[in-house]
Short mmCIF file of C-alpha atoms in Angstrom, two decimals:
data_model
loop_
_atom_site.label_atom_id
_atom_site.label_comp_id
_atom_site.label_asym_id
_atom_site.label_seq_id
_atom_site.Cartn_x
_atom_site.Cartn_y
_atom_site.Cartn_z
CA MET A 1 67.66 36.18 32.55
CA LYS A 2 69.17 33.39 30.41
CA ALA A 3 72.29 34.36 28.37
CA HIS A 4 75.46 32.79 26.93
CA ASN A 5 78.65 33.18 29.11
CA ALA A 6 80.24 36.47 27.99
CA ASP A 7 83.48 36.36 30.06
CA ALA A 8 85.00 33.09 28.79
CA ALA A 9 87.88 35.01 27.24
CA ILE A 10 88.91 36.36 30.66
CA ARG A 11 90.03 32.84 31.67
CA TRP A 12 92.87 33.04 29.13
CA LEU A 13 94.64 35.99 30.86
CA PRO A 14 96.11 33.93 33.74
CA LEU A 15 97.27 31.33 31.23
CA THR A 16 99.05 34.07 29.27
CA VAL A 17 100.84 35.25 32.40
CA ILE A 18 101.82 31.66 33.23
CA LEU A 19 103.27 31.13 29.76
CA ALA A 20 105.27 34.37 30.11
CA LEU A 21 106.65 33.21 33.42
CA ALA A 22 107.53 29.84 31.98
CA LEU A 23 109.42 31.52 29.18
CA GLN A 24 111.30 33.62 31.77
CA VAL A 25 112.26 30.49 33.67
CA ALA A 26 113.49 28.90 30.50
CA VAL A 27 115.70 31.89 29.71
CA LEU A 28 117.14 31.81 33.20
CA TRP A 29 117.83 28.15 32.93
CA LEU A 30 119.61 28.52 29.57
CA ASP A 31 121.58 31.41 30.95
CA ARG A 32 122.87 29.15 33.73
CA LEU A 33 123.98 26.62 31.21
CA SER A 34 126.05 29.22 29.35
CA ASP A 35 129.71 30.09 30.13
CA ALA A 36 129.08 33.78 30.56
CA GLU A 37 131.52 35.57 32.82
CA THR A 38 128.93 38.02 34.20
CA SER A 39 128.10 36.91 37.64
CA TRP A 40 125.20 39.36 38.27
CA LEU A 41 123.02 38.11 35.40
CA PRO A 42 121.66 35.18 37.28
CA GLY A 43 120.77 37.32 40.23
CA LEU A 44 119.01 39.76 38.02
CA ALA A 45 117.13 37.03 36.33
CA GLU A 46 116.05 35.66 39.67
CA ALA A 47 114.86 39.09 40.78
CA SER A 48 112.93 39.48 37.54
CA LEU A 49 111.36 36.13 38.13
CA VAL A 50 110.26 37.18 41.59
CA VAL A 51 108.79 40.41 40.27
CA ASN A 52 106.99 38.59 37.47
CA LEU A 53 105.61 36.14 39.92
CA LEU A 54 104.37 38.96 42.12
CA LEU A 55 102.80 40.77 39.18
CA ALA A 56 101.23 37.60 37.99
CA ALA A 57 99.69 37.06 41.41
CA LEU A 58 98.34 40.59 41.54
CA ALA A 59 96.97 40.38 37.99
CA THR A 60 95.32 37.09 38.76
CA LEU A 61 93.73 38.56 41.90
CA ALA A 62 92.52 41.63 39.98
CA LEU A 63 91.10 39.50 37.21
CA ARG A 64 89.33 37.33 39.74
CA ARG A 65 87.76 40.36 41.42
CA ALA A 66 86.77 41.87 38.06
CA ARG A 67 85.18 38.61 37.06
CA GLU A 68 83.27 38.51 40.33
CA ARG A 69 82.02 42.08 39.80
CA ILE A 70 80.97 41.22 36.25
CA ARG A 71 79.17 38.15 37.51
CA ALA A 72 77.45 40.20 40.25
CA ALA A 73 76.43 42.87 37.74
CA ASN A 74 75.13 40.20 35.35
CA ARG A 75 73.29 38.53 38.19
CA SER A 76 71.69 41.87 39.27
CA LEU A 77 70.75 42.58 35.66
CA GLU A 78 69.27 39.13 35.27
CA GLU A 79 67.29 39.46 38.51
CA ALA A 80 66.05 42.94 37.56
CA ILE A 81 64.93 41.85 34.09
CA ASP A 82 63.36 38.68 35.48
CA ALA A 83 61.43 40.82 37.99
CA LEU A 84 59.84 42.90 35.22
CA PRO A 85 56.11 42.26 34.61
CA ALA A 86 56.84 42.46 30.88
CA SER A 87 58.70 39.79 28.92
CA VAL A 88 62.09 40.72 27.44
CA GLU A 89 63.83 39.02 24.50
CA ILE A 90 67.17 39.88 22.89
CA PHE A 91 68.17 38.76 19.39
CA ASP A 92 71.64 39.10 17.88
CA GLN A 93 72.50 40.50 14.46
CA ASP A 94 71.56 37.14 12.92
CA ASP A 95 68.12 37.46 14.56
CA ARG A 96 68.75 34.53 16.90
CA LEU A 97 67.58 34.60 20.49
CA VAL A 98 70.53 35.15 22.81
CA ALA A 99 68.75 36.19 26.03
CA TYR A 100 65.27 36.26 27.56
CA ASN A 101 63.59 36.58 30.96
CA LYS A 102 61.22 34.35 32.92
CA GLN A 103 58.11 36.28 31.83
CA LEU A 104 58.69 35.30 28.20
CA ALA A 105 58.77 31.65 29.20
CA ALA A 106 55.57 32.20 31.22
CA ASN A 107 53.84 33.76 28.19
CA TYR A 108 54.95 30.95 25.86
CA PRO A 109 55.56 27.82 28.01
CA HIS A 110 55.44 25.56 24.97
CA MET A 111 58.38 27.43 23.47
CA VAL A 112 60.91 27.14 26.35
CA GLN A 113 63.00 24.48 24.66
CA ALA A 114 63.28 26.58 21.52
CA PHE A 115 64.25 29.60 23.64
CA GLN A 116 67.02 27.63 25.32
CA SER A 117 68.40 26.45 21.98
CA GLY A 118 68.80 30.03 20.70
CA ALA A 119 66.37 29.62 17.81
CA SER A 120 65.86 32.38 15.27
CA PHE A 121 62.91 34.77 15.38
CA GLU A 122 61.42 33.22 12.24
CA GLU A 123 61.66 29.73 13.71
CA LEU A 124 59.99 30.87 16.91
CA VAL A 125 57.13 32.65 15.14
CA ARG A 126 56.49 29.79 12.72
CA ARG A 127 56.34 27.33 15.60
CA SER A 128 53.84 29.54 17.50
CA VAL A 129 51.66 29.70 14.38
CA ARG A 130 51.98 25.96 13.85
CA ASP A 131 50.96 25.27 17.45
CA GLY A 132 47.87 27.53 17.12
CA ALA A 133 49.08 29.92 19.82
CA ILE A 134 48.07 32.98 17.78
CA PRO A 135 44.31 33.00 16.99
CA ALA A 136 44.67 35.81 14.43
CA ALA A 137 46.82 33.54 12.24
CA VAL A 138 44.46 30.57 12.20
CA GLY A 139 43.27 29.87 8.65
CA ARG A 140 45.65 32.43 7.07
CA GLU A 141 48.99 31.34 8.41
CA GLU A 142 51.28 32.35 5.54
CA ALA A 143 49.58 35.73 5.05
CA TRP A 144 49.82 36.47 8.74
CA LEU A 145 53.50 35.47 8.83
CA ALA A 146 54.24 37.76 5.90
CA GLU A 147 52.54 40.64 7.68
CA ARG A 148 54.41 39.90 10.93
CA PHE A 149 57.81 39.78 9.26
CA ALA A 150 57.03 43.00 7.39
CA ASP A 151 56.05 44.72 10.64
CA ARG A 152 59.30 43.59 12.27
CA ALA A 153 61.37 44.76 9.32
CA ARG A 154 59.72 48.18 9.44
CA GLY A 155 60.29 48.37 13.18
CA GLN A 156 56.62 49.06 13.92
CA GLU A 157 56.42 50.84 17.23
CA ALA A 158 53.73 48.76 18.87
CA LEU A 159 51.92 45.59 17.89
CA LEU A 160 48.84 44.22 19.66
CA GLN A 161 48.65 40.43 19.72
CA ARG A 162 46.07 38.09 21.22
CA LEU A 163 47.14 34.72 22.59
CA SER A 164 45.14 31.51 22.47
CA ASP A 165 44.40 31.71 26.22
CA GLY A 166 42.64 35.05 25.73
CA ARG A 167 45.44 37.30 26.94
CA TRP A 168 46.49 40.38 25.01
CA LEU A 169 50.14 41.46 24.59
CA ARG A 170 51.49 44.80 23.45
CA ILE A 171 54.78 44.13 21.62
CA PHE A 172 57.53 46.74 21.32
CA GLU A 173 60.61 45.99 19.17
CA ARG A 174 63.78 48.12 18.82
CA ARG A 175 66.97 47.69 16.82
CA THR A 176 70.25 47.95 18.75
CA PRO A 177 73.39 49.70 17.42
CA SER A 178 75.10 46.30 16.99
CA GLY A 179 72.34 45.11 14.65
CA GLY A 180 70.37 43.03 17.12
CA THR A 181 66.79 43.45 18.26
CA VAL A 182 65.31 43.94 21.72
CA GLY A 183 61.66 43.00 22.17
CA VAL A 184 59.35 43.79 25.10
CA ARG A 185 55.97 42.14 25.47
CA LEU A 186 53.58 43.74 27.97
CA ASP A 187 50.39 42.02 29.14
CA VAL A 188 47.59 44.56 28.53
CA SER A 189 44.69 42.14 28.93
CA ASP A 190 43.05 44.22 31.71
CA LEU A 191 43.37 47.37 29.62
CA ILE A 192 41.90 45.73 26.52
CA LEU A 193 39.02 44.25 28.52
CA GLU A 194 38.35 47.65 30.08
CA GLN A 195 38.45 49.26 26.64
CA GLN A 196 36.03 46.63 25.35
CA ARG A 197 33.69 47.22 28.28
CA LEU A 198 33.97 50.97 27.75
CA ALA A 199 33.31 50.58 24.02
CA ALA A 200 30.28 48.39 24.78
CA SER A 201 29.04 50.93 27.33
CA GLN A 202 29.52 53.77 24.86
CA ALA A 203 27.71 51.77 22.17
CA HIS A 204 24.80 51.12 24.55
CA LEU A 205 24.70 54.78 25.56
CA LYS A 206 24.80 55.90 21.93
CA ALA A 207 22.02 53.46 21.02
CA PHE A 208 19.96 54.71 23.97
CA VAL A 209 20.47 58.36 23.02
CA GLN A 210 19.72 57.65 19.37
CA ALA A 211 16.51 55.78 20.26
CA ALA A 212 15.43 58.12 23.08
CA PRO A 213 12.09 59.86 22.48
CA ASN A 214 13.41 63.00 24.18
CA GLY A 215 15.70 65.42 22.39
CA VAL A 216 19.31 65.35 23.61
CA LEU A 217 21.77 68.17 22.91
CA THR A 218 25.46 68.21 23.80
CA LEU A 219 26.71 71.75 24.42
CA ASP A 220 30.12 73.29 24.92
CA THR A 221 30.83 75.51 27.91
CA GLU A 222 29.54 78.55 26.03
CA GLY A 223 26.21 76.97 25.06
CA HIS A 224 26.89 76.03 21.40
CA VAL A 225 25.42 72.78 20.06
CA LEU A 226 28.04 70.08 19.51
CA GLU A 227 25.86 67.02 18.92
CA LEU A 228 22.17 66.13 18.90
CA ASN A 229 20.10 62.98 18.51
CA PRO A 230 17.43 62.17 15.89
CA ALA A 231 14.64 63.10 18.31
CA ALA A 232 16.02 66.64 18.51
CA GLU A 233 16.21 66.79 14.71
CA ARG A 234 12.56 65.75 14.43
CA LEU A 235 11.54 68.11 17.20
CA PHE A 236 13.01 71.24 15.63
CA GLY A 237 12.68 70.19 11.98
CA PHE A 238 16.39 70.76 11.26
CA ARG A 239 19.14 68.34 10.31
CA ALA A 240 21.99 67.82 12.75
CA ALA A 241 24.48 69.52 10.42
CA GLU A 242 22.29 72.64 10.38
CA LEU A 243 22.01 72.87 14.16
CA ARG A 244 25.64 72.20 15.08
CA GLY A 245 27.26 75.41 16.20
CA SER A 246 23.95 77.12 16.96
CA HIS A 247 23.68 78.80 20.33
CA ILE A 248 21.01 77.60 22.72
CA ASP A 249 19.76 81.18 23.16
CA LEU A 250 18.89 81.37 19.46
CA LEU A 251 17.51 77.85 19.36
CA PHE A 252 15.11 78.26 22.27
CA GLY A 253 14.63 82.00 22.23
CA ILE A 254 15.87 82.44 25.80
CA CYS A 255 18.63 84.39 27.51
CA MET A 256 20.66 81.73 29.25
CA GLY A 257 23.38 83.87 30.75
CA GLU A 258 27.12 83.43 30.49
CA SER A 259 27.09 79.62 30.58
CA PRO A 260 24.73 76.61 30.40
CA ALA A 261 25.55 76.23 34.08
CA GLU A 262 22.89 78.90 34.66
CA LEU A 263 20.29 76.22 33.86
CA LEU A 264 21.67 73.53 36.18
CA GLY A 265 19.53 72.24 39.02
CA GLU A 266 16.14 73.29 37.67
CA SER A 267 13.61 72.34 35.02
CA ARG A 268 12.64 75.19 32.75
CA GLU A 269 9.48 75.28 30.65
CA LEU A 270 9.52 77.52 27.61
CA SER A 271 7.86 78.11 24.27
CA THR A 272 9.61 78.16 20.91
CA ARG A 273 8.81 77.30 17.31
CA ARG A 274 9.70 74.57 14.88
CA ARG A 275 11.23 75.29 11.54
CA ASP A 276 7.74 75.22 9.99
CA GLY A 277 6.47 77.79 12.50
CA GLN A 278 4.56 75.39 14.72
CA GLU A 279 4.63 76.54 18.33
CA LEU A 280 6.29 74.15 20.77
CA THR A 281 6.15 73.90 24.55
CA LEU A 282 9.36 72.36 25.83
CA GLN A 283 10.87 71.41 29.16
CA LEU A 284 14.65 71.76 29.55
CA ASN A 285 16.83 69.88 32.03
CA MET A 286 20.57 70.59 32.03
CA ALA A 287 23.31 68.25 33.29
CA GLU A 288 27.05 68.89 33.52
CA VAL A 289 29.74 66.41 32.40
CA ARG A 290 33.19 67.24 33.73
CA THR A 291 36.32 65.05 33.63
CA ASP A 292 40.05 65.74 33.63
CA THR A 293 39.95 66.29 29.88
CA THR A 294 36.32 67.12 29.09
CA HIS A 295 33.82 69.78 30.12
CA ARG A 296 30.43 69.53 28.45
CA PHE A 297 26.76 70.10 29.17
CA VAL A 298 23.93 67.77 28.19
CA CYS A 299 20.49 69.28 27.62
CA ILE A 300 17.48 66.92 27.83
CA ILE A 301 14.43 68.29 25.99
CA THR A 302 10.94 67.00 26.71
CA ASP A 303 8.19 67.97 24.26
CA LEU A 304 5.21 69.13 26.30
CA THR A 305 3.28 70.50 23.32
CA GLU A 306 0.62 67.80 23.15
CA ARG A 307 0.34 67.56 26.92
CA LYS A 308 -0.03 71.33 27.16
CA ARG A 309 -2.69 71.26 24.45
CA GLN A 310 -4.56 68.58 26.36
CA GLU A 311 -4.22 70.55 29.60
CA VAL A 312 -5.68 73.64 27.94
CA ALA A 313 -8.47 71.57 26.43
CA LEU A 314 -9.15 70.02 29.83
CA GLN A 315 -9.20 73.43 31.49
CA LEU A 316 -11.66 74.70 28.90
CA ALA A 317 -13.79 71.60 29.33
CA ASN A 318 -13.73 71.96 33.10
CA ALA A 319 -14.59 75.63 32.82
CA GLN A 320 -17.44 74.80 30.48
CA LEU A 321 -18.61 72.05 32.81
CA ALA A 322 -18.45 74.46 35.74
CA ARG A 323 -20.49 76.98 33.79
CA GLN A 324 -22.96 74.31 32.84
CA SER A 325 -23.30 73.20 36.44
CA THR A 326 -24.10 76.76 37.54
CA THR A 327 -25.94 78.05 34.47
CA ASP A 328 -29.52 77.55 33.45
CA GLY A 329 -29.48 75.72 30.16
CA LEU A 330 -32.47 77.52 28.68
CA THR A 331 -31.94 81.16 29.62
CA GLY A 332 -28.16 81.33 30.12
CA VAL A 333 -28.42 83.01 33.53
CA GLY A 334 -27.44 81.35 36.81
CA ASN A 335 -29.39 78.31 37.96
CA ARG A 336 -30.84 77.50 41.38
CA ARG A 337 -27.63 75.77 42.48
CA HIS A 338 -25.59 78.81 41.58
CA PHE A 339 -28.00 81.05 43.45
CA ASP A 340 -27.87 78.94 46.63
CA HIS A 341 -24.06 79.02 46.61
CA LEU A 342 -23.94 82.74 45.86
CA LEU A 343 -26.48 83.50 48.57
CA GLN A 344 -24.32 81.84 51.23
CA GLN A 345 -21.24 83.71 50.05
CA GLU A 346 -22.88 87.14 49.85
CA TRP A 347 -24.67 86.63 53.17
CA LEU A 348 -21.29 86.15 54.90
CA ASN A 349 -19.85 89.15 53.08
CA SER A 350 -22.79 91.28 54.22
CA ALA A 351 -22.39 90.12 57.82
CA ASN A 352 -18.63 90.74 57.82
CA GLU A 353 -18.76 94.13 56.10
CA GLY A 354 -22.04 95.43 57.53
CA ARG A 355 -23.45 96.22 54.09
CA SER A 356 -27.03 95.69 52.94
CA LEU A 357 -27.89 92.73 50.74
CA ALA A 358 -31.02 92.84 48.56
CA CYS A 359 -33.05 90.11 46.90
CA LEU A 360 -35.69 90.45 44.14
CA MET A 361 -38.11 87.62 43.42
CA VAL A 362 -39.51 88.05 39.90
CA ASP A 363 -42.45 86.15 38.39
CA ILE A 364 -43.88 86.42 34.84
CA ASP A 365 -47.60 87.11 35.14
CA HIS A 366 -49.97 84.45 33.74
CA PHE A 367 -47.15 82.57 32.00
CA LYS A 368 -49.11 79.29 31.93
CA GLN A 369 -51.73 80.94 29.75
CA TYR A 370 -48.91 82.26 27.56
CA ASN A 371 -47.56 78.74 27.00
CA ASP A 372 -51.04 77.38 26.39
CA HIS A 373 -51.76 80.08 23.83
CA TYR A 374 -48.42 80.42 22.02
CA GLY A 375 -46.89 77.02 22.69
CA HIS A 376 -43.85 75.96 24.68
CA ILE A 377 -41.33 76.89 21.97
CA ALA A 378 -42.52 80.49 22.05
CA GLY A 379 -42.66 80.27 25.83
CA ASP A 380 -38.98 79.21 25.99
CA GLU A 381 -38.00 82.10 23.73
CA THR A 382 -39.91 84.53 25.94
CA LEU A 383 -38.13 83.18 29.03
CA ARG A 384 -34.81 83.90 27.32
CA ARG A 385 -35.94 87.46 26.42
CA VAL A 386 -37.04 88.16 29.97
CA ALA A 387 -33.75 86.79 31.36
CA GLU A 388 -31.83 89.06 28.99
CA LEU A 389 -33.88 92.10 29.98
CA LEU A 390 -33.33 91.40 33.69
CA HIS A 391 -29.57 90.94 33.09
CA THR A 392 -29.45 94.24 31.23
CA CYS A 393 -31.23 96.02 34.05
CA VAL A 394 -28.78 94.67 36.62
CA GLY A 395 -25.90 95.82 34.40
CA ARG A 396 -22.41 95.74 35.83
CA GLY A 397 -23.26 96.72 39.36
CA GLY A 398 -22.32 93.33 40.75
CA GLY A 399 -25.84 91.89 40.86
CA THR A 400 -26.65 88.38 39.66
CA VAL A 401 -29.70 87.06 37.79
CA CYS A 402 -30.70 83.43 38.34
CA ARG A 403 -33.62 81.33 37.25
CA PHE A 404 -35.36 80.20 40.41
CA GLY A 405 -37.71 77.76 38.76
CA GLY A 406 -40.33 77.69 35.99
CA GLU A 407 -41.16 81.31 35.14
CA GLU A 408 -39.60 82.71 38.35
CA PHE A 409 -36.27 84.57 38.50
CA VAL A 410 -34.29 85.84 41.47
CA LEU A 411 -31.91 88.82 41.56
CA LEU A 412 -29.25 88.96 44.27
CA LEU A 413 -27.83 92.47 44.75
CA PRO A 414 -24.81 92.97 47.07
CA ASP A 415 -24.25 96.36 48.71
CA THR A 416 -27.85 97.41 47.87
CA ASP A 417 -30.45 98.80 50.27
CA VAL A 418 -34.23 98.72 49.93
CA ALA A 419 -34.52 102.00 48.05
CA GLU A 420 -31.87 101.00 45.52
CA ALA A 421 -33.51 97.60 45.14
CA GLN A 422 -36.90 99.21 44.51
CA THR A 423 -35.37 101.46 41.84
CA LEU A 424 -33.87 98.41 40.10
CA ALA A 425 -37.18 96.52 40.37
CA GLN A 426 -39.03 99.44 38.77
CA ARG A 427 -36.43 99.49 35.99
CA CYS A 428 -37.19 95.84 35.32
CA LEU A 429 -40.96 96.50 35.16
CA ASP A 430 -40.47 99.44 32.80
CA SER A 431 -38.04 97.51 30.60
CA LEU A 432 -40.48 94.65 30.04
CA ARG A 433 -43.35 97.05 29.46
CA LEU A 434 -41.35 98.89 26.80
CA ALA A 435 -40.46 95.59 25.20
CA ALA A 436 -44.19 95.12 24.58
CA ILE A 437 -44.14 91.34 24.32
CA GLU A 438 -47.62 90.34 23.18
CA HIS A 439 -49.69 88.24 25.61
CA ALA A 440 -53.16 87.89 24.09
CA ALA A 441 -54.23 85.26 26.63
CA SER A 442 -53.49 87.43 29.65
CA PRO A 443 -56.56 88.43 31.70
CA LEU A 444 -54.58 91.41 32.94
CA ARG A 445 -53.34 93.23 29.81
CA ARG A 446 -52.38 92.52 26.18
CA SER A 447 -48.66 92.47 26.87
CA LEU A 448 -46.37 90.50 29.14
CA SER A 449 -45.84 91.85 32.68
CA LEU A 450 -43.90 91.06 35.85
CA SER A 451 -44.64 90.82 39.56
CA ILE A 452 -41.66 91.56 41.83
CA GLY A 453 -41.06 91.07 45.55
CA VAL A 454 -38.26 93.15 47.10
CA ALA A 455 -36.39 92.47 50.34
CA ALA A 456 -33.14 93.87 51.78
CA CYS A 457 -31.24 93.61 55.04
CA VAL A 458 -27.84 93.69 56.68
CA ALA A 459 -27.02 90.05 57.33
CA GLU A 460 -26.13 88.60 60.68
CA ALA A 461 -23.74 85.65 60.72
CA HIS A 462 -25.89 83.53 63.06
CA ALA A 463 -29.09 84.02 61.00
CA SER A 464 -30.11 81.92 58.01
CA PRO A 465 -29.81 83.60 54.57
CA LEU A 466 -33.05 81.88 53.56
CA ARG A 467 -34.86 84.48 55.64
CA LEU A 468 -34.05 87.08 53.02
CA VAL A 469 -35.43 84.86 50.27
CA GLU A 470 -38.54 84.15 52.27
CA GLN A 471 -39.13 87.89 52.75
CA ALA A 472 -38.73 88.53 49.03
CA ASP A 473 -41.00 85.61 48.22
CA ALA A 474 -43.65 86.92 50.64
CA ALA A 475 -43.44 90.34 49.00
CA LEU A 476 -43.84 88.66 45.58
CA TYR A 477 -46.96 86.89 46.85
CA ALA A 478 -48.32 90.23 48.03
CA ALA A 479 -47.65 91.77 44.61
CA LYS A 480 -49.64 88.99 42.96
CA GLN A 481 -52.45 89.37 45.45
CA ASN A 482 -52.58 93.11 44.81
CA GLY A 483 -53.19 92.74 41.08
CA ARG A 484 -49.80 91.80 39.60
CA ALA A 485 -47.66 93.92 37.26
CA ARG A 486 -46.16 95.69 40.23
CA LEU A 487 -43.47 95.52 42.92
CA VAL A 488 -43.96 95.13 46.66
CA SER A 489 -41.24 95.52 49.29
CA ALA A 490 -40.96 93.43 52.41
CA PRO A 491 -41.43 95.37 55.63
CA LEU A 492 -38.19 94.18 57.28
CA ASP A 493 -34.77 95.56 56.34
CA ARG A 494 -32.59 93.53 58.77
CA ALA A 495 -32.29 89.81 59.35
CA ALA A 496 -33.65 88.57 62.63
#
């Protein structure tokens, strides 16, 4: 700490005592020269001289000790102020620098000589501006100086100043009761850089949130909307000002519970509607933001509407493809592939449950002559009518009608014995007869007829299910051989 010597006046106290003693000696000397008759006066004067000398010695010693204490206190104060990380400057009532610490000289090394000379504040500031030490003043020196002097006159509480070497100082200035000014300059470069990095990070985060394709909602601890990004505005069809303050329960049509924390740790898919009534499928992910001063929740909203629509469309397409792969394209009943798969499944069921499984092989009599006479278009329509009649006869009993090939159909009937299968076969014959589909080219009769082979058995797991089909096919052959338009049952009722 550099300061002018404040105890120079103390040196004059010993001199005052010495002058007083000298005057006492002079009085004593004059008294000796006089013709006074009092003989004790000289002795008294001598005693007074001794006492004065003793007092003078004591006063001198006390003054010396006081001066040493003052010097020690000043030295401790100087060391303490010099040890501060902030610079300290003291100006008198004339605004001239009377004291400063080492940190000030370190901040402004080019100004040390001016500091030592006790320059005024204005002289110091003008020199800093002239030397280009203050980047903010470059190009507008006089305007900047006017602003700086005005700030100092107002006693502005804190002033942020950037130096030419890139450091930032926070300046605090206070008036003293004697009219002087004390200034403290604190290096806050790390804080400013951290604030700049934080501001840049916040700007990047804000830009990311604003540009994010997903909706982002900031919620308070009770689930009310505080902020939202443009994607959320577009998603719901509302402006931000309209949605602020809305509760998430009302916005999404859900019951969240007491806090958004109920949604932490899981993705939730839900349906809601836009402002225009369009149905939306959304996925919600909740995150918690908690600091010493902030407690918020951030809700990330993913629009699954289009994906869900595509999934439904794909499911429908797959279902349609599956139906097409197992359905006969002409008649709409099951195809041969579907029958083969179903036969394997029902055969195992029959073996496991011990229930009879029946199979009906159905052939349209003289169908080639029908096509030749009426044409293939009419023949296709007749195949569809026959398939519909067979499906109606099976009803909802669990049986399945499949096109076996050409004009042949096969009926697979779970949990059906031979007698029940024969009854169903007769129902099919009667149904087609009542339909009275004209067949002028038939050598048998003037209407369309069927030949049916019936077989039934309780399956055995080790046997082949084709045995049942072969038995039904053999019975069908027998029906044709016996004059057609009839049913014939296979003799076996259990798989070998």
